[in-house]
Amino acid sequence: MSRPPLPPFTRETAAQKARMAEDAWNSRDPARVALAYTEDSRWRNRSEVFHGREAIVAFLTRKWEKEQDYRLIKDLWAFDDNRIAVRFQYEWHDASGQWYRSYGNEQWEFDEHGLMRRREASINDIAIAEKERRFHWPAPGPRPADVPGLGNDPF
């Protein structure tokens, strides 16, 4: 299976890959998201380390059960050959209604077919009031084209 764009990445194709990942994650469909990764993809997400598509689906299922009304923006940070780094923010609330904004960085490594074989994510959560939310498009679903990325001052 091939998942264009393929490495080596240009600025344009790396940004396209980041937006495709953002759109998939905003679907909140664990099975759909997992298809972008190799069968034996290795992940570090916060303090969890695991590998394989089945583990990815299980992880994302747990994640989106906890992180309700999830909305994500990913922006390209850097790229080289078969690697991409992104910075991201997402907003969500827990079962009690407390809203959070999560900030983070990810490093991705792709195989020759454009599937991600390694993902490392560092993430911090900040409790916010509902009135402080920035991401208001209908969810689940992709960020609309008229909603900008994180820009030069994402804080």
Short mmCIF file of N, CA, C and O in Angstrom, two decimals, residues 42-51:
data_model
loop_
_atom_site.label_atom_id
_atom_site.label_comp_id
_atom_site.label_asym_id
_atom_site.label_seq_id
_atom_site.Cartn_x
_atom_site.Cartn_y
_atom_site.Cartn_z
N ARG A 42 6.07 2.30 15.38
CA ARG A 42 6.46 2.47 16.79
C ARG A 42 6.06 3.87 17.24
O ARG A 42 6.36 4.84 16.56
N TRP A 43 5.42 3.95 18.39
CA TRP A 43 4.92 5.21 18.92
C TRP A 43 5.44 5.47 20.32
O TRP A 43 5.58 4.55 21.13
N ARG A 44 5.68 6.75 20.59
CA ARG A 44 5.78 7.26 21.95
C ARG A 44 4.82 8.43 22.00
O ARG A 44 4.94 9.39 21.25
N ASN A 45 3.83 8.32 22.85
CA ASN A 45 2.85 9.38 23.04
C ASN A 45 2.80 9.69 24.53
O ASN A 45 2.39 8.85 25.32
N ARG A 46 3.27 10.89 24.88
CA ARG A 46 3.44 11.24 26.29
C ARG A 46 4.31 10.18 26.93
O ARG A 46 5.45 9.98 26.52
N SER A 47 3.80 9.44 27.93
CA SER A 47 4.60 8.42 28.61
C SER A 47 4.33 7.01 28.10
O SER A 47 4.91 6.05 28.60
N GLU A 48 3.45 6.86 27.11
CA GLU A 48 3.13 5.54 26.57
C GLU A 48 4.03 5.22 25.38
O GLU A 48 4.24 6.06 24.51
N VAL A 49 4.52 3.98 25.34
CA VAL A 49 5.30 3.48 24.21
C VAL A 49 4.65 2.19 23.76
O VAL A 49 4.37 1.31 24.57
N PHE A 50 4.37 2.08 22.46
CA PHE A 50 3.73 0.89 21.92
C PHE A 50 4.01 0.80 20.43
O PHE A 50 4.59 1.72 19.84
N HIS A 51 3.61 -0.31 19.82
CA HIS A 51 3.82 -0.45 18.38
C HIS A 51 2.70 -1.29 17.77
O HIS A 51 2.05 -2.08 18.45
#
